[in-house]
Tab-separated table of C-alpha atoms in Angstrom:
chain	number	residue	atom	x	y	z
A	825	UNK	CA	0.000	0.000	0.000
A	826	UNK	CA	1.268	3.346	-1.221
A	827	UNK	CA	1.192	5.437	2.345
A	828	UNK	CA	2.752	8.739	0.400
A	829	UNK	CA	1.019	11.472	-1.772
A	830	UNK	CA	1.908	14.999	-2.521
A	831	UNK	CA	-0.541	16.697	0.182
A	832	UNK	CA	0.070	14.537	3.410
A	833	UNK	CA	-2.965	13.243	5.260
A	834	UNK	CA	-4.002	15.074	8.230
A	835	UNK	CA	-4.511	13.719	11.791
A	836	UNK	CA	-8.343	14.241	12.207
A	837	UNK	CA	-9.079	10.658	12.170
A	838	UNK	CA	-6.627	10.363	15.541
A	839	UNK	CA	-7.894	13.504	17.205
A	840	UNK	CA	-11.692	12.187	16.604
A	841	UNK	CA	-10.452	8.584	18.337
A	842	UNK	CA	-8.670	10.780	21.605
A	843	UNK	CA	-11.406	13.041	21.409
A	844	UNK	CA	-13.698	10.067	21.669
A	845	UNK	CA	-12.718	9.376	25.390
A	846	UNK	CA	-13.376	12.896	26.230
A	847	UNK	CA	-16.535	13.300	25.017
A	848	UNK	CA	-17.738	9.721	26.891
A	849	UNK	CA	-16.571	11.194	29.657
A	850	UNK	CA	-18.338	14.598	29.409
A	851	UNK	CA	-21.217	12.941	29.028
A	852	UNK	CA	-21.035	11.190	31.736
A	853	UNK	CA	-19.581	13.830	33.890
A	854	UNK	CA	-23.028	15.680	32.694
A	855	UNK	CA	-25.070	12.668	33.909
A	856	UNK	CA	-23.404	12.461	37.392
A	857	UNK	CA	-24.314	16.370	38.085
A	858	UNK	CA	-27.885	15.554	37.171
A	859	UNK	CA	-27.711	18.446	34.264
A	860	UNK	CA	-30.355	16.875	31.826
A	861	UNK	CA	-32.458	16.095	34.854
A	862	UNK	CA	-31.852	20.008	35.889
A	863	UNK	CA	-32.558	21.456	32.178
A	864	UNK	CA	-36.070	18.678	32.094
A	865	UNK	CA	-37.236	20.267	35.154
A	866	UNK	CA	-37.251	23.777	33.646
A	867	UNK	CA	-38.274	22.216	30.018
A	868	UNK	CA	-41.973	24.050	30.219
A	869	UNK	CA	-41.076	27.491	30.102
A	870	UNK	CA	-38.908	26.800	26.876
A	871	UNK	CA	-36.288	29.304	27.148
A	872	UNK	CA	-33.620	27.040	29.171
A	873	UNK	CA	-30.917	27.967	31.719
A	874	UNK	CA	-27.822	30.304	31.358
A	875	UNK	CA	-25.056	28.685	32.560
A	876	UNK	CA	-25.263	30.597	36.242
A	877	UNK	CA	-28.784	29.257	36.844
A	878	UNK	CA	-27.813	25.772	35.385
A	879	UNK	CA	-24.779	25.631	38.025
A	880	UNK	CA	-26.906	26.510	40.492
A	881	UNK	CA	-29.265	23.550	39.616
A	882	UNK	CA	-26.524	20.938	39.394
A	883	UNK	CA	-24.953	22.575	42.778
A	884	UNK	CA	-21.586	23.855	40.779
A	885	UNK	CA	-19.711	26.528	43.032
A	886	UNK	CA	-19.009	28.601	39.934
A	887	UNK	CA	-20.209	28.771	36.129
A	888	UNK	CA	-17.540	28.896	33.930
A	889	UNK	CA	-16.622	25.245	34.300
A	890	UNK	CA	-20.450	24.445	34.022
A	891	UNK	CA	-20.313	26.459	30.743
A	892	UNK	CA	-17.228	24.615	29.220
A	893	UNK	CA	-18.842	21.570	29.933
A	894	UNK	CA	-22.446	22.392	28.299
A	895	UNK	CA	-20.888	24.278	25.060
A	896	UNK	CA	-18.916	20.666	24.685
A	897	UNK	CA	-22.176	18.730	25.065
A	898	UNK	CA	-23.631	21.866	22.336
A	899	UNK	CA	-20.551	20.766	19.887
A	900	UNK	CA	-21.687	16.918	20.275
A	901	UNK	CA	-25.144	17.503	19.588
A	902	UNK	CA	-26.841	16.532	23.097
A	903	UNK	CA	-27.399	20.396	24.303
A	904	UNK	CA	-28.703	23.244	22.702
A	905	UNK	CA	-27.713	26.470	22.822
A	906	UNK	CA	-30.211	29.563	22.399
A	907	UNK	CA	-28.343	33.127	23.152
A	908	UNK	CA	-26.843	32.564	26.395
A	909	UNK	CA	-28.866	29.687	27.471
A	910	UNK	CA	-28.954	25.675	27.054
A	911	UNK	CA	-31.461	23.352	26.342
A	912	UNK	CA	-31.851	20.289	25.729
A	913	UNK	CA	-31.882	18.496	22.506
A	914	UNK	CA	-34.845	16.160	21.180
A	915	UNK	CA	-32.048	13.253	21.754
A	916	UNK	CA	-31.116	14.178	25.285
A	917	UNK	CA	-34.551	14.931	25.966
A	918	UNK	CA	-35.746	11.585	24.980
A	919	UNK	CA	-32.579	9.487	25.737
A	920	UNK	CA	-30.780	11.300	28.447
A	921	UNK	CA	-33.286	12.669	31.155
A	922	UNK	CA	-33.305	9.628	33.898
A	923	UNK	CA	-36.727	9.403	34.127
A	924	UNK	CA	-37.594	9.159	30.100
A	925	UNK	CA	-39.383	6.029	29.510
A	926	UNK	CA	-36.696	5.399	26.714
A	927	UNK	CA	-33.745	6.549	28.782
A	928	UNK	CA	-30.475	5.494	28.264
A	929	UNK	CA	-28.728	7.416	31.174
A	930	UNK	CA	-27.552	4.096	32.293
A	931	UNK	CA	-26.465	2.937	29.845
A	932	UNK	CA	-24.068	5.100	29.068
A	933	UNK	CA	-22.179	4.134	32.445
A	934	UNK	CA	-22.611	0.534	32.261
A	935	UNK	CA	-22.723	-0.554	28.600
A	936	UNK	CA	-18.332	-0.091	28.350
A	937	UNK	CA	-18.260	-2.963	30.705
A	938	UNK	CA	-15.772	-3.048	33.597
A	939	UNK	CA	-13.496	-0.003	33.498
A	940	UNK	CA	-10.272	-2.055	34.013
A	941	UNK	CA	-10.762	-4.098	31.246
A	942	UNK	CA	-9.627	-1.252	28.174
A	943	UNK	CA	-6.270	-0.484	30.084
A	944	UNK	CA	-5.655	-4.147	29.606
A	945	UNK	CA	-7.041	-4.642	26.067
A	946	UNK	CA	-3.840	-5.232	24.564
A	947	UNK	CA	-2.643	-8.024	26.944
A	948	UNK	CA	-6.247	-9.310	26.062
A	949	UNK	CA	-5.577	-9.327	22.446
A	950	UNK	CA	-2.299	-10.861	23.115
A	951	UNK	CA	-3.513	-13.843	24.938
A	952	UNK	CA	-6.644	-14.011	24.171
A	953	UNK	CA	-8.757	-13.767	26.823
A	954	UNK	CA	-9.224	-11.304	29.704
A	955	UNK	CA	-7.670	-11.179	33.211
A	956	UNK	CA	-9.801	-13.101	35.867
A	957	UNK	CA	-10.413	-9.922	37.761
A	958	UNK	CA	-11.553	-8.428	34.687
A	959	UNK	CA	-14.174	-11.096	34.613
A	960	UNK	CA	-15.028	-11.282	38.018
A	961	UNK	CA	-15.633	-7.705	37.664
A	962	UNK	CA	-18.037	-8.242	34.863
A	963	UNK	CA	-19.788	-10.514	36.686
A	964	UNK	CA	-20.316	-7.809	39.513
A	965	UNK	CA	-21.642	-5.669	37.370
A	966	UNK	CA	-24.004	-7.886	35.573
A	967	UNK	CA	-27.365	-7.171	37.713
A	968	UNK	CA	-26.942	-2.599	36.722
A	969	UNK	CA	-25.613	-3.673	33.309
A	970	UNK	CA	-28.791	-5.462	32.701
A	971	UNK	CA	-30.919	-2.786	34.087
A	972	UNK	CA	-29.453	-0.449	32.208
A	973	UNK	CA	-30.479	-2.101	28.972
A	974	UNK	CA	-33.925	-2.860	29.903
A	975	UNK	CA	-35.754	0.510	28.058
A	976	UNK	CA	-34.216	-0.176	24.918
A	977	UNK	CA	-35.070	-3.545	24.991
A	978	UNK	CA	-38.837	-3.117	26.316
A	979	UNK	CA	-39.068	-1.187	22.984
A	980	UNK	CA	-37.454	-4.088	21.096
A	981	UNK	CA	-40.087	-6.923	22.442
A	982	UNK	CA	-42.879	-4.701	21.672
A	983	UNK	CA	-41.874	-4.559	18.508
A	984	UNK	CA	-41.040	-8.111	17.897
A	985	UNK	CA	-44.763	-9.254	19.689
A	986	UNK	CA	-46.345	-7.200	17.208
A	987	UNK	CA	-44.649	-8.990	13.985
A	988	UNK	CA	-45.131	-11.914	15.515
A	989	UNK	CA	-48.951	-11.255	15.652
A	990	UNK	CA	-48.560	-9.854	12.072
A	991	UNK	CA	-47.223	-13.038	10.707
A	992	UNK	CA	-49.175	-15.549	12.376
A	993	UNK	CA	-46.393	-16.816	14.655
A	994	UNK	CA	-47.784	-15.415	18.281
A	995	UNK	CA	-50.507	-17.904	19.411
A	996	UNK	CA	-53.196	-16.979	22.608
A	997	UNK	CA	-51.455	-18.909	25.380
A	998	UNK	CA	-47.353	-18.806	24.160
A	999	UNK	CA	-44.592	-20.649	25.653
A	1000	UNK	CA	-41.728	-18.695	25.883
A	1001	UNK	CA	-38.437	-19.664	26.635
A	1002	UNK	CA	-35.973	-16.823	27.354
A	1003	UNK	CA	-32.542	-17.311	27.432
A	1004	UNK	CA	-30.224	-14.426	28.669
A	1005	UNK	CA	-33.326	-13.054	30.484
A	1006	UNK	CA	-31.259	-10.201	31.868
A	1007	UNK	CA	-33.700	-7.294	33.225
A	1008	UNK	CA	-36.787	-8.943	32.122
A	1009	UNK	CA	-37.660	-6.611	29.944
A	1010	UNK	CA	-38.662	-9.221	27.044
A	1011	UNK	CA	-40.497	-11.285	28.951
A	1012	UNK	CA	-42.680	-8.481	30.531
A	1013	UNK	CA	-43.077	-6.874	26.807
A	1014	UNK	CA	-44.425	-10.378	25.346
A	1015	UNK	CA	-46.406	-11.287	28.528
A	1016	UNK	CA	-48.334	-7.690	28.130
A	1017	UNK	CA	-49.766	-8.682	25.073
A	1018	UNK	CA	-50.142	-12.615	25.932
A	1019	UNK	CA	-50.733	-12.480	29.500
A	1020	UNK	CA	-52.197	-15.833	29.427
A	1021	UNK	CA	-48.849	-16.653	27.868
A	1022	UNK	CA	-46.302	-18.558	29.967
A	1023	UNK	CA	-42.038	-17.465	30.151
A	1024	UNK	CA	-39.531	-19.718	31.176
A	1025	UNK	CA	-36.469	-17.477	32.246
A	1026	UNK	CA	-32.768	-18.533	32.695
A	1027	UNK	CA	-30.169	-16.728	33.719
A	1028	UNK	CA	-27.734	-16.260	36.560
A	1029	UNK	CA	-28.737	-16.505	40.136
A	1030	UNK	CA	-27.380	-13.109	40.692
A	1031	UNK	CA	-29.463	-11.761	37.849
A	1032	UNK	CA	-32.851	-13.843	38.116
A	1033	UNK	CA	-34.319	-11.503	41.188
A	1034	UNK	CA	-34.388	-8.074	38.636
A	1035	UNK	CA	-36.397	-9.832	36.242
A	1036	UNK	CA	-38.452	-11.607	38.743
A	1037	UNK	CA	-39.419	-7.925	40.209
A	1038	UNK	CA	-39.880	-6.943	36.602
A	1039	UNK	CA	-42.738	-9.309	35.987
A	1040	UNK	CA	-44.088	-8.539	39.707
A	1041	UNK	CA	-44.090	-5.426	39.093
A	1042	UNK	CA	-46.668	-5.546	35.791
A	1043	UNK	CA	-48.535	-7.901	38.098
A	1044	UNK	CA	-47.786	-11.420	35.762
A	1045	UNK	CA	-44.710	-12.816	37.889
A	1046	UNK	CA	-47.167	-15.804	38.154
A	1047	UNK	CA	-46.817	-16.376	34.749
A	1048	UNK	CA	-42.493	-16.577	35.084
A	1049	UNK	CA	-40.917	-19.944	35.732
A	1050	UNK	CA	-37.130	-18.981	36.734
A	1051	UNK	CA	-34.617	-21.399	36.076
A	1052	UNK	CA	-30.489	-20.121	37.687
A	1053	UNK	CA	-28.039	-21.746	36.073
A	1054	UNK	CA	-25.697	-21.925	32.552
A	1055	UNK	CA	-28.388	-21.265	29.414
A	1056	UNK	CA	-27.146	-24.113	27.755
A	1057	UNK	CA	-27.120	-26.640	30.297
A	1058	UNK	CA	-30.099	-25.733	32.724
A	1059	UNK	CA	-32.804	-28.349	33.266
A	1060	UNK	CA	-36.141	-26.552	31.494
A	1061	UNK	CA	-39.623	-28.181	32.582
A	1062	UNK	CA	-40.643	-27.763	28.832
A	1063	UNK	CA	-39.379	-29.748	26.117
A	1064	UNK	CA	-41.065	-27.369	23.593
A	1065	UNK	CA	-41.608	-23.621	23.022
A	1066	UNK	CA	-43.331	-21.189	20.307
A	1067	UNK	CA	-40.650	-18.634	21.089
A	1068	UNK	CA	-37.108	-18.685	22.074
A	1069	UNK	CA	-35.394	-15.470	22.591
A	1070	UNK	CA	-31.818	-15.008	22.714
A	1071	UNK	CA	-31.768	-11.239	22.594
A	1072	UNK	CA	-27.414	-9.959	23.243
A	1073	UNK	CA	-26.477	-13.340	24.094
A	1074	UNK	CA	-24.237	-15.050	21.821
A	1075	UNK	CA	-22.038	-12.216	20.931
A	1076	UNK	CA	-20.545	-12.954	24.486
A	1077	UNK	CA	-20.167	-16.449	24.399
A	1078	UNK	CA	-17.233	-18.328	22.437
A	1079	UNK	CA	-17.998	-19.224	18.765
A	1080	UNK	CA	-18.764	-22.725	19.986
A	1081	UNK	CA	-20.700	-22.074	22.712
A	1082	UNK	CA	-22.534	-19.664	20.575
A	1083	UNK	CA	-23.362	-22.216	18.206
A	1084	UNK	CA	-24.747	-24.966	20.386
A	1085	UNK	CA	-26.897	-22.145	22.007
A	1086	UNK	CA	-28.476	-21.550	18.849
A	1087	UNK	CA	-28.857	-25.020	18.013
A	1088	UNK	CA	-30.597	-25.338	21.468
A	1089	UNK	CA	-32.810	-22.763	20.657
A	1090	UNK	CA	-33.797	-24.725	17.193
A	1091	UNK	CA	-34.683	-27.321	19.382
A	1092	UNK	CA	-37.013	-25.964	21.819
A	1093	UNK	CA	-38.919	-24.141	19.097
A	1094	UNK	CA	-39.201	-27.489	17.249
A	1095	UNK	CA	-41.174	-27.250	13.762
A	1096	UNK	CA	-43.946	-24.829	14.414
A	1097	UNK	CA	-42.519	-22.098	16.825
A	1098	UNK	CA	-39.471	-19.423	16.179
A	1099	UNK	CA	-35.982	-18.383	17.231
A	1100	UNK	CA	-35.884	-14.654	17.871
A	1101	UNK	CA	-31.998	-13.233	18.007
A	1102	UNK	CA	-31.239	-9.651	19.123
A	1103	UNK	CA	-27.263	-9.214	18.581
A	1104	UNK	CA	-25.203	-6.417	16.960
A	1105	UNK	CA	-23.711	-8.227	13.809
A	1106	UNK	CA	-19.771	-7.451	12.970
A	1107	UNK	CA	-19.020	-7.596	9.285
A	1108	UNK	CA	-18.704	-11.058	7.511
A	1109	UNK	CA	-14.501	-12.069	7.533
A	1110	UNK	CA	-15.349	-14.198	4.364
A	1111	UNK	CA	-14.490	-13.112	0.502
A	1112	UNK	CA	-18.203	-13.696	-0.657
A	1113	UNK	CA	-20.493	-11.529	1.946
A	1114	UNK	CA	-23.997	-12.372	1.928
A	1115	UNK	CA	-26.687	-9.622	3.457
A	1116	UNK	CA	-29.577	-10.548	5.601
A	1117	UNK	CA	-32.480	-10.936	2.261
A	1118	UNK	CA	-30.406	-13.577	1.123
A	1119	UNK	CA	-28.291	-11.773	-1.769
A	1120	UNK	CA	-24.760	-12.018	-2.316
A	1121	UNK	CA	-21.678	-8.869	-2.397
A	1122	UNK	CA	-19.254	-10.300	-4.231
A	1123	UNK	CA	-16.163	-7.913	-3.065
A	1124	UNK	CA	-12.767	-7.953	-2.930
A	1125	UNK	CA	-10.592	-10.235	-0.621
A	1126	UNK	CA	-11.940	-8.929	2.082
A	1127	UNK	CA	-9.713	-6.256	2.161
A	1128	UNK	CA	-9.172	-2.545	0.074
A	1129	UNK	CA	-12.004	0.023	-0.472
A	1130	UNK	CA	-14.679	-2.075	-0.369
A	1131	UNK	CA	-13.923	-4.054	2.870
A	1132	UNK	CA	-13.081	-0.566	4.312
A	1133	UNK	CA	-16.465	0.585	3.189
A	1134	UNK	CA	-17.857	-2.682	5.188
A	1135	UNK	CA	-16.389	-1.675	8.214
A	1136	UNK	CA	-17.256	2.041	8.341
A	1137	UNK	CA	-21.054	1.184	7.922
A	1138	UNK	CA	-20.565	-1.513	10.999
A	1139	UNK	CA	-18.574	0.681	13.125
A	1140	UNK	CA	-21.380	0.632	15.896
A	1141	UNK	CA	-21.102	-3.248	15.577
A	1142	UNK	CA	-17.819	-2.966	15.694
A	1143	UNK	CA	-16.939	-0.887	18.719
A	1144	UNK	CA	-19.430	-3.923	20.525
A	1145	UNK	CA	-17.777	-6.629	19.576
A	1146	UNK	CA	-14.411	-5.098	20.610
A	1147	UNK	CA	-16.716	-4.366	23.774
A	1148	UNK	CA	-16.986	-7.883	24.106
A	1149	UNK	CA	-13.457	-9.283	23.575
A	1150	UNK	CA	-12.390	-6.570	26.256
A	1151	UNK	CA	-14.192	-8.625	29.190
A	1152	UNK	CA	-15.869	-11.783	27.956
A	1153	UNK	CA	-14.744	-14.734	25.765
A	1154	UNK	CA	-17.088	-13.955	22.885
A	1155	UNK	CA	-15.704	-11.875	19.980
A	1156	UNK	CA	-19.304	-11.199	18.373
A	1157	UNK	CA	-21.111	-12.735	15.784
A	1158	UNK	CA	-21.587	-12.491	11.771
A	1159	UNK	CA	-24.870	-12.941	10.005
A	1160	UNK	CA	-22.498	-15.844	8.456
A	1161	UNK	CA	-22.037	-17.341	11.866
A	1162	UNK	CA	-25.937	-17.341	12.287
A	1163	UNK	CA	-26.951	-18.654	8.943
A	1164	UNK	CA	-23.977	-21.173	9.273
A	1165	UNK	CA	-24.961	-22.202	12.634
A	1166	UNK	CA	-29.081	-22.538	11.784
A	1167	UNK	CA	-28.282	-24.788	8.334
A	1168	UNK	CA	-25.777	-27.262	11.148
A	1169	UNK	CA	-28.949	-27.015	13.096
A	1170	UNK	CA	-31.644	-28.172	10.218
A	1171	UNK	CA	-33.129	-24.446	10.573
A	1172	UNK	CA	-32.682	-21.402	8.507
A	1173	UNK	CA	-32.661	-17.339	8.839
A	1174	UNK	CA	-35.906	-16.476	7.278
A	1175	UNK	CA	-35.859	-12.896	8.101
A	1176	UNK	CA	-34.373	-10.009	9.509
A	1177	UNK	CA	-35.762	-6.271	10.616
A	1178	UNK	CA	-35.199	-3.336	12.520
A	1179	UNK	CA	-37.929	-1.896	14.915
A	1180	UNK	CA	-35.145	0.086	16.763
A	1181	UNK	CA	-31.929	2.244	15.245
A	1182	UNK	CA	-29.486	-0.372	15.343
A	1183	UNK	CA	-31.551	-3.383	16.942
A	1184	UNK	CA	-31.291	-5.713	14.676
A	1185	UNK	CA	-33.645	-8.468	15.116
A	1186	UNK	CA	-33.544	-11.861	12.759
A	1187	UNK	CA	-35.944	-14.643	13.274
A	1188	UNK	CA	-34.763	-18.486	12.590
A	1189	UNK	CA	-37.596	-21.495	11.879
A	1190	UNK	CA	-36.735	-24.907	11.281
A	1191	UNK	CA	-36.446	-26.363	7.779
A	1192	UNK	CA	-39.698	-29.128	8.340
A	1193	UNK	CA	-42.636	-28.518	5.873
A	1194	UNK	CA	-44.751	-27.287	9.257
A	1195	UNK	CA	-42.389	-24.086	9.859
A	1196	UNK	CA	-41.678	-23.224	6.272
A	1197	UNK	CA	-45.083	-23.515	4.853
């Protein structure tokens, strides 16, 4: 590759990367002072706060480091600035205030995963796995991770009961097994529209309470059966389910592991019921790339413009599976993986939409007449 030209290439690229730990961390600097909760609270009147009533709000002894930090937040499009005063933005109005029903104020602190696991990435890369404090760590922080995601995901089940319904897939009374339960947010979206419907739940011990208050708290916990333990190896007291739901799961398991989750999945939804998978998708490694309707991109080696191209449009993917590798075993999965994984499992993808900016959801059915018919 020919790294030398006549007008040398600038640095942006590596001042948008360092710059991209300072803005995480102005954001959540802004999240710990309670300044999006400050600026909802005076959201009626519609003129904002000037920086001297906004440090007042968040309890800042002076305003000139309150205003540094809200003209950055202005420059990354989550405040906006009118005059001499900030508001908030339609995003940080809708994703940022703590008590939005589609808040992702958590997430932001918990989604990076354990913070001692990026100092140590390259050690990770090295040997290929993380540090066992790392993943002790992880394991700690499990039960807020999962709360954290439990919004966005509420909004993702919805979504997924409804084309369901739509495609003649959701029957009256459902079995549903849920594997990765998490916060319980899935199982208290599809319950809400079957609530003579019936969830089977795994997931750790230390996670299993926070979905179990989940479904209490919509008044269907009745309608839960809990099972602690490994996802793949827990005893289930079905042999058979309409839905299976492995929503951020197998990114974070090894590609093995991944696949005989799937395969279990297959199984319990048998020939008449359906696999739902939630996961962010890296790029396919492989020369021939195949999209999610089933056509082929016949690119390069995998390598070049258009491999670079691939990439840039996954970078969201991307950044999650390197998420991933920092603390867990997993390394993410390809739409290959999945379709690769189904066919070893007599099943195939038969579809694949997105009900929420970059939630990709793909539903697998078994090959039998029954399912494909």
């Amino acid at each position: 590759m020919n790294t030398t030209s006549a007008t040398p290439a600038g640095p942006a690229p590596v001042w948008d990367v360092i710059n991209g730990f300072t803005s995480y961390w102005a954001l959540s600097a802004a999240l710990d002072l309670g300044l999006f909760d400050a600026l909802a609270e005076h959201a009626d009147s519609g003129k904002g706060l000037d920086a001297k009533q906004l440090a007042a709000s968040i309890g800042a002894a002076e305003d000139a480091p309150v205003t540094v930090l809200a003209e950055t937040l202005v420059a990354l499009d989550l405040l906006a600035a009118v005059g001499s005063r900030f508001r908030l933005t339609p995003v940080a109005e809708h994703y940022l205030v703590s008590s939005a029903p589609a808040s992702m104020a958590a997430l932001v602190r918990h989604s990076p995963g354990p913070p001692g696991a990026w100092p140590g990435l390259a050690e990770t890369i090295r040997t290929g796995a993380p540090e066992p404090a790392v993943t002790a760590d992880l394991t700690a922080l499990y039960p807020a991770l999962v709360r954290a995601t439990g919004p966005t995901q509420a909004r993702v089940a919805s979504a997924v009961a409804a084309e369901l319904e739509r495609r003649g897939w959701w029957p009256r009374q459902p079995t549903v097994v849920d594997l990765g339960c998490g916060s319980g947010a899935w199982l208290t979206a599809l319950l809400r529209t079957r609530p003579s419907g019936t969830v089977i739940a795994v997931d750790r011990p230390n996670v299993l309470p926070i979905a179990e208050q989940a479904a209490r708290e919509v008044g269907l916990r009745e309608h839960v059966i809990t099972v602690a333990g490994d996802y793949l190896e827990a005893d289930l007291p079905v042999a058979a389910a309409d839905v299976v739901v492995l929503a951020h799961v197998l990114r974070a398991e090894p590609a093995e592991r991944a696949r005989r989750l799937l395969a279990r999945a297959v199984e319990l939804a048998g020939a008449d019921g359906v696999v739902v998978v939630v996961d962010y998708t890296r790029p396919d490694p492989a020369r021939t790339r195949h999209d999610d309707s089933g056509g082929e991109d016949h690119g390069d080696d995998g390598v070049g413009e258009d491999r670079g191209a691939v990439c840039v449009a996954a970078r969201h993917e991307l950044l999650l599976s390197l998420t991933m590798l920092a603390s867990t075993a997993g390394l993410g999965v390809t739409v290959a993986d999945l379709r690769a994984w189904a066919e070893a499992a007599d099943a195939e993808l038969v579809d694949s939409f997105e009900p929420v900016p970059r939630q990709h959801v793909r539903l697998i059915r078994s090959r039998t007449p029954e399912a494909t018919s």
